Short mmCIF file of N, CA and C in Angstrom, two decimals:
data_model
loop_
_atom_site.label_atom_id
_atom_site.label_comp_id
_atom_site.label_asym_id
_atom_site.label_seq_id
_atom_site.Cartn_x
_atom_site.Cartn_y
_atom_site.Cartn_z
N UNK A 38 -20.30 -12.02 -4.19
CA UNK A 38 -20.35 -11.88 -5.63
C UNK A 38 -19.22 -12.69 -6.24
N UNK A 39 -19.52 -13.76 -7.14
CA UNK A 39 -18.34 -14.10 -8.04
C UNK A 39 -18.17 -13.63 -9.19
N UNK A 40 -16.53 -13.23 -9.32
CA UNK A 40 -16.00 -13.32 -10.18
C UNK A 40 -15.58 -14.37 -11.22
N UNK A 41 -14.82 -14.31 -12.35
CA UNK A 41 -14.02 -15.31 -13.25
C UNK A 41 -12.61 -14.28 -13.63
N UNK A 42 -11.79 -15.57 -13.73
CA UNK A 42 -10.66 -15.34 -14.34
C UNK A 42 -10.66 -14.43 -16.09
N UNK A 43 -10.10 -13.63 -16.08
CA UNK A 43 -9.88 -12.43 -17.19
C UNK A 43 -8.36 -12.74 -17.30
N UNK A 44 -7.84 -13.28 -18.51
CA UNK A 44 -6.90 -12.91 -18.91
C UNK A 44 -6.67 -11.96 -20.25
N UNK A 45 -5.59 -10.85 -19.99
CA UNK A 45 -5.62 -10.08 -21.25
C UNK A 45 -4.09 -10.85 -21.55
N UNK A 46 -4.22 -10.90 -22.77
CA UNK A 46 -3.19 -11.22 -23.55
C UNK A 46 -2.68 -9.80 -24.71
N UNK A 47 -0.83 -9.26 -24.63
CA UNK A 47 -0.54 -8.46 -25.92
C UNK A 47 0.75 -9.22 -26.60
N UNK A 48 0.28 -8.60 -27.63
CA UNK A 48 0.98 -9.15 -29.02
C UNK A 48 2.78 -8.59 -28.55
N UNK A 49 3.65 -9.56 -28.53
CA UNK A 49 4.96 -8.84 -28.49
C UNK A 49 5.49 -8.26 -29.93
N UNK A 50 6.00 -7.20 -30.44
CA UNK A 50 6.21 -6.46 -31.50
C UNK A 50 7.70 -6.96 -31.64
N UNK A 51 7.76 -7.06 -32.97
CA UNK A 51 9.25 -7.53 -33.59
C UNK A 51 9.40 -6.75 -35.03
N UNK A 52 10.61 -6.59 -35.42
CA UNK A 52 10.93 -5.80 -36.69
C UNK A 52 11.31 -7.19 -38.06
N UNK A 53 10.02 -6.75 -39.27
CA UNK A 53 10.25 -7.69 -40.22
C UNK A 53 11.75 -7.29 -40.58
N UNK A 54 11.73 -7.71 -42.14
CA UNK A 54 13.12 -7.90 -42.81
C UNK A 54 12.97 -6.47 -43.64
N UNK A 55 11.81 -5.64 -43.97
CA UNK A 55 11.53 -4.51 -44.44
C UNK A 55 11.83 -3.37 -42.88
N UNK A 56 12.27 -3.45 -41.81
CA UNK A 56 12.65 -2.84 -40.72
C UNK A 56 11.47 -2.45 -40.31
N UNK A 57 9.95 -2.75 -40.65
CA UNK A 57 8.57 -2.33 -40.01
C UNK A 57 8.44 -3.09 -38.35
N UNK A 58 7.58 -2.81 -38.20
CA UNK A 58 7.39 -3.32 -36.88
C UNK A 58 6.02 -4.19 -36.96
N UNK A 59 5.92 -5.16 -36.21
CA UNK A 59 4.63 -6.54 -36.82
C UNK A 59 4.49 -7.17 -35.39
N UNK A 60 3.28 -7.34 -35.20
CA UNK A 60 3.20 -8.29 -33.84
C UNK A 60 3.33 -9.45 -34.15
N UNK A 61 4.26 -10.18 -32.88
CA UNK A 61 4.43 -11.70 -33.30
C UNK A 61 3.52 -12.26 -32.35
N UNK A 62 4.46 -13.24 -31.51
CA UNK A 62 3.20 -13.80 -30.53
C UNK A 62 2.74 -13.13 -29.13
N UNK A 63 1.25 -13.92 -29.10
CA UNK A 63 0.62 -13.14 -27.93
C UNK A 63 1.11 -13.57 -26.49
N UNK A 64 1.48 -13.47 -25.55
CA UNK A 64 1.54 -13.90 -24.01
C UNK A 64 1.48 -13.06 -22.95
N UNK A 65 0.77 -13.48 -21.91
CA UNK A 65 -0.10 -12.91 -21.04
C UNK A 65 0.21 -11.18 -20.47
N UNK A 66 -0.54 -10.40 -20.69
CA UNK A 66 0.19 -8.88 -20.35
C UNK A 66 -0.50 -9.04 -18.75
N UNK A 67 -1.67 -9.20 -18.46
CA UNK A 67 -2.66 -8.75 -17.10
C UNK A 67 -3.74 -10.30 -16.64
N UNK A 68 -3.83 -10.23 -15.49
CA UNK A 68 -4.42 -11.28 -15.16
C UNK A 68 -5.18 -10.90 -13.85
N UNK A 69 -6.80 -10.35 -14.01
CA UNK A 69 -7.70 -10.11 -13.58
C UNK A 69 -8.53 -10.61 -13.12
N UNK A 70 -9.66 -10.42 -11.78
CA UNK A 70 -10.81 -11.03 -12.26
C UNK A 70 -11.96 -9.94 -12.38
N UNK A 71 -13.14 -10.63 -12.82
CA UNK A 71 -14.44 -9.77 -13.20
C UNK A 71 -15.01 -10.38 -13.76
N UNK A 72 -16.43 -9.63 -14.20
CA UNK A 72 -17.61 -10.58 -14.81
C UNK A 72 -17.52 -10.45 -16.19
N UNK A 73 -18.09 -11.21 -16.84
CA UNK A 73 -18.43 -11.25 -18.67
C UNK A 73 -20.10 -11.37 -18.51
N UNK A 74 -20.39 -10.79 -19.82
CA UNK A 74 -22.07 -10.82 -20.19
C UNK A 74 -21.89 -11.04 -21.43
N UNK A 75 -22.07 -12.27 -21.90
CA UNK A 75 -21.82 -12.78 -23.16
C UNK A 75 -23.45 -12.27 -24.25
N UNK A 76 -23.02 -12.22 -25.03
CA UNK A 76 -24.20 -11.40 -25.93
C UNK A 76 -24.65 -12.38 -27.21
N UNK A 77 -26.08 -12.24 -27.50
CA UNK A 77 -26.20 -13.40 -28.80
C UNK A 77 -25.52 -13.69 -29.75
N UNK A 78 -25.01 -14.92 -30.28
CA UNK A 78 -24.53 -14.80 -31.91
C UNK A 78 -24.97 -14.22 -32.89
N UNK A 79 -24.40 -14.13 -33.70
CA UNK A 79 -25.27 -13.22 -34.98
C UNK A 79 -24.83 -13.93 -36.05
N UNK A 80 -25.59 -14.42 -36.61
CA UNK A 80 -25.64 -15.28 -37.71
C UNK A 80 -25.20 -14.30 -39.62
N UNK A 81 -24.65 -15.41 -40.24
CA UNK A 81 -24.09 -13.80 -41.34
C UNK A 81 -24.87 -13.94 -42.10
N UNK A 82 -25.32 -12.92 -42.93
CA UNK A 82 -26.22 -12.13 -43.75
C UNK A 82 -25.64 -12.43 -45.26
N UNK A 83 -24.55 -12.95 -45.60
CA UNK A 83 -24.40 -13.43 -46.85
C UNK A 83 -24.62 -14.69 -47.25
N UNK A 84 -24.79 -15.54 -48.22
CA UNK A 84 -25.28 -16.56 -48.55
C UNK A 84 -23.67 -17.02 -48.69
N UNK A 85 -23.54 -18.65 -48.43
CA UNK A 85 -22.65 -19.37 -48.15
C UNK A 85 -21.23 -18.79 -47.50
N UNK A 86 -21.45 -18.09 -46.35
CA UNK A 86 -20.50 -18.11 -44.99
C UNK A 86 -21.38 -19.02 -43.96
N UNK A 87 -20.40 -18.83 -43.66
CA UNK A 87 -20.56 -19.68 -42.22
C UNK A 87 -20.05 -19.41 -40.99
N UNK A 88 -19.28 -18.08 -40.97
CA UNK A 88 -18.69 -17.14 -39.64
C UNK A 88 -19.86 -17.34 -38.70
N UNK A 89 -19.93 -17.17 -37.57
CA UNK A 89 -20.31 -16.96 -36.26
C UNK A 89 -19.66 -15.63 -35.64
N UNK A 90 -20.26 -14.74 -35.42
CA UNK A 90 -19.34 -13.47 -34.47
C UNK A 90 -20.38 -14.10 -32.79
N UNK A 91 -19.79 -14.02 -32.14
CA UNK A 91 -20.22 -13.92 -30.58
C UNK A 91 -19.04 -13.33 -29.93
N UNK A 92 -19.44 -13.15 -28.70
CA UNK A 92 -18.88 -11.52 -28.08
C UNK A 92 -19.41 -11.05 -26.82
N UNK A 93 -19.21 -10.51 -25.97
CA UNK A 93 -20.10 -9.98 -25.42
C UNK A 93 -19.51 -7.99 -24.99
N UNK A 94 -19.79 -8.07 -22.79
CA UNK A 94 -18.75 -7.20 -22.31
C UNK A 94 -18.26 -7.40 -21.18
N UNK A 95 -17.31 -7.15 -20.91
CA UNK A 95 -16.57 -7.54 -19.84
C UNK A 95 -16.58 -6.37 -18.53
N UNK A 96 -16.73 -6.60 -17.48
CA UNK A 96 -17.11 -5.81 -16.24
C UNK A 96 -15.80 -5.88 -15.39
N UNK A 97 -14.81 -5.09 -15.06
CA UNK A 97 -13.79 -5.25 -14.06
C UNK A 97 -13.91 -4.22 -12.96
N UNK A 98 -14.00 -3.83 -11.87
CA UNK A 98 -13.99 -3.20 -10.93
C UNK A 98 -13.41 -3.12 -9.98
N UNK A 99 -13.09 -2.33 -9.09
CA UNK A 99 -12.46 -2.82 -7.74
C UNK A 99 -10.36 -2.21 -7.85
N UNK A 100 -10.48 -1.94 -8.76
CA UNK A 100 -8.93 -1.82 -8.81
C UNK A 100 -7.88 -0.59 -8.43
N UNK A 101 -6.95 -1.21 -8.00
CA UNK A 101 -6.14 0.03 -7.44
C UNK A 101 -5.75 1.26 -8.16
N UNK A 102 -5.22 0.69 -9.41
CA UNK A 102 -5.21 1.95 -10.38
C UNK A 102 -5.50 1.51 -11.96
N UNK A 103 -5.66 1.89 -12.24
CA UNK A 103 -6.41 2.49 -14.18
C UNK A 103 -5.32 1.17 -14.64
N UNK A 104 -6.04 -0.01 -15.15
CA UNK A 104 -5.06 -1.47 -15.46
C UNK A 104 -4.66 -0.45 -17.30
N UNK A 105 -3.39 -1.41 -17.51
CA UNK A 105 -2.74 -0.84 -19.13
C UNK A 105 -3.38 -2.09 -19.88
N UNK A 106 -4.53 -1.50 -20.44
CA UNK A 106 -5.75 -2.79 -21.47
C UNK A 106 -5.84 -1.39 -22.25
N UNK A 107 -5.85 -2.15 -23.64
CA UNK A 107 -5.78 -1.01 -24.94
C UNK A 107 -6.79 -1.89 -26.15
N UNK A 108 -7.62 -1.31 -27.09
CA UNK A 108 -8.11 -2.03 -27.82
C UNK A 108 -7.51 -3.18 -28.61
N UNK A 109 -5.67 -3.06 -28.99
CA UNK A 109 -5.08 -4.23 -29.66
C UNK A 109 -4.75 -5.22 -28.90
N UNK A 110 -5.52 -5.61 -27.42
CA UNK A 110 -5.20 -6.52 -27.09
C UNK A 110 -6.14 -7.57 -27.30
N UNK A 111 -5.94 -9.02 -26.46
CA UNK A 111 -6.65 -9.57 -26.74
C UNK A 111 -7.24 -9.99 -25.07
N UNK A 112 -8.57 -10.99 -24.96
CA UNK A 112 -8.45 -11.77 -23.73
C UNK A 112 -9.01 -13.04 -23.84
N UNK A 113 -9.09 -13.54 -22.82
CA UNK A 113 -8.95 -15.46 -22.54
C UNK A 113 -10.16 -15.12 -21.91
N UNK A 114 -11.45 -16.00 -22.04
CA UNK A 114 -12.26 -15.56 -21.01
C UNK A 114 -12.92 -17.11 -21.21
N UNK A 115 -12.99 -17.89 -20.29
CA UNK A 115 -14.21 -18.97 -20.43
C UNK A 115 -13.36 -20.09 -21.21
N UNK A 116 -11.99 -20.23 -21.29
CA UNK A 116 -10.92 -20.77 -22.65
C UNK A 116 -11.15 -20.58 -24.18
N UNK A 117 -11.87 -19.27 -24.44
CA UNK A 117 -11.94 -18.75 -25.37
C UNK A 117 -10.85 -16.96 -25.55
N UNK A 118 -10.42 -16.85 -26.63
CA UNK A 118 -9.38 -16.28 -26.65
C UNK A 118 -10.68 -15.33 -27.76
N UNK A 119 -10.46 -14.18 -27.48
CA UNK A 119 -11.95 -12.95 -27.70
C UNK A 119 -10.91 -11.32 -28.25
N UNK A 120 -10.93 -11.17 -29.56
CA UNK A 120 -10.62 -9.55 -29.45
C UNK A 120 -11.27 -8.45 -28.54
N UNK A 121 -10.51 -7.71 -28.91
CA UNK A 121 -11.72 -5.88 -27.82
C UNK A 121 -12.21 -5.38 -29.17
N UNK A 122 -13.30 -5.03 -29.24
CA UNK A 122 -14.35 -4.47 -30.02
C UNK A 122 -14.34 -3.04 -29.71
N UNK A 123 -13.74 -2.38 -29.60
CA UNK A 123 -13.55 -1.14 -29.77
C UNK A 123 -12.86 -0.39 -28.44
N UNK A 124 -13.18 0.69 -27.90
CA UNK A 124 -12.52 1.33 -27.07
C UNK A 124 -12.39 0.85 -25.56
N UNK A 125 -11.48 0.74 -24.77
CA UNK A 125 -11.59 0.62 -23.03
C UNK A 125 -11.85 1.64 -22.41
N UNK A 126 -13.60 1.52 -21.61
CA UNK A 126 -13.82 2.32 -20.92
C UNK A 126 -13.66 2.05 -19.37
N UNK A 127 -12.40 3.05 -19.16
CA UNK A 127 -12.20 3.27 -17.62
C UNK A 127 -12.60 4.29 -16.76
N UNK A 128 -12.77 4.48 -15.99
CA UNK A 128 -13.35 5.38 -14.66
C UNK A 128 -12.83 5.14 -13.31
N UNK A 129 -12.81 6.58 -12.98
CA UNK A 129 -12.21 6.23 -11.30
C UNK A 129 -13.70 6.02 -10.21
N UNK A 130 -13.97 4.88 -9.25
CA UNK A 130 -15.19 5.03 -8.48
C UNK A 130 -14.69 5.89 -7.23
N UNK A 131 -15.16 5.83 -6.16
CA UNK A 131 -14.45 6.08 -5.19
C UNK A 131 -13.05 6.58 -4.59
N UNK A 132 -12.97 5.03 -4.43
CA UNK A 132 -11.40 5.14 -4.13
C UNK A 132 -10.80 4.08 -5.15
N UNK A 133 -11.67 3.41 -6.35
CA UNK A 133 -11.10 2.61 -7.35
C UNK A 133 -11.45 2.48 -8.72
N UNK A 134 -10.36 2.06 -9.45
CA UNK A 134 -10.60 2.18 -10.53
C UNK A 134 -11.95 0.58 -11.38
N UNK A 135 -12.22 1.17 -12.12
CA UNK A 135 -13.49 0.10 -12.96
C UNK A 135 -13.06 0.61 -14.49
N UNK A 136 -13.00 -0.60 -15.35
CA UNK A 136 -13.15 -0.68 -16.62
C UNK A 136 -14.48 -1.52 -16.99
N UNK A 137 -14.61 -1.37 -18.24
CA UNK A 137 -15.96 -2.36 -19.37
C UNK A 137 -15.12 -2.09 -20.67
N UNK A 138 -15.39 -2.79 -21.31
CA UNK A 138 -15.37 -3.51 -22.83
C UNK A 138 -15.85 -4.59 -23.57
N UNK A 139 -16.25 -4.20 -24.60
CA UNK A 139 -16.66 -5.46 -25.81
C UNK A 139 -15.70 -6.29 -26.03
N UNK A 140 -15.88 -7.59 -26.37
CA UNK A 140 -15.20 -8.15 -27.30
C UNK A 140 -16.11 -9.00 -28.00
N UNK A 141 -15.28 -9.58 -28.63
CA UNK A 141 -15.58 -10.90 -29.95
C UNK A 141 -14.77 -11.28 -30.64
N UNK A 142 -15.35 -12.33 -31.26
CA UNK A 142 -14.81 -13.68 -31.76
C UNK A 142 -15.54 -14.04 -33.18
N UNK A 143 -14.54 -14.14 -34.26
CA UNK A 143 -15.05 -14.56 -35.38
C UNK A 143 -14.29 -16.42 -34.94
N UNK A 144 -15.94 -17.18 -35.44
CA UNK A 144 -15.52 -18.52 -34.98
C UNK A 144 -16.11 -19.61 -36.70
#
């Protein structure tokens, strides 16, 4: 079975000049492999955009323990850089851990 390279990327957090807290830049938190199932574009429904959302889900399995992937991250998949579309679902199999998640891309 092949895999592909999964990179998750998180935002490092820094304090503005108001003392809040703001993500600055992204660099690499986890570096995985697993499958993607990329899902149709969806074309937008308002008259003069031109967004593209594509997206799909991502399949990881096989792992020693429960990886730290949270919805504010991001990942690299295919040299496309893809948000998480909502929640990370993890599970223990066996004797290992498996995640899935959405993502997408406004392009």
């Amino acid at each position: 079975m092949r895999y592909e390279p999964i990179q998750i990327l998180r935002a490092s957090t820094v304090t503005n000049a108001d003392g809040d807290p703001v993500d600055d830049a992204w660099s690499e938190h986890l570096h995985l492999e697993g499958k993607f199932a990329p899902s149709n574009p969806t074309e937008p429904l308002q008259v003069g955009r031109n967004t593209v959302i594509s997206g799909g889900t991502v399949y990881i399995r096989d792992l020693e323990s429960r990886p730290d992937i949270t919805a504010d991250d991001r990942v690299v998949i295919r040299g496309s850089e893809l948000a998480i579309d909502g929640e990370v679902g993890a599970w223990l199999r066996v004797e290992s851990w498996a995640v899935q998640f959405a993502v997408k891309a406004a392009n």
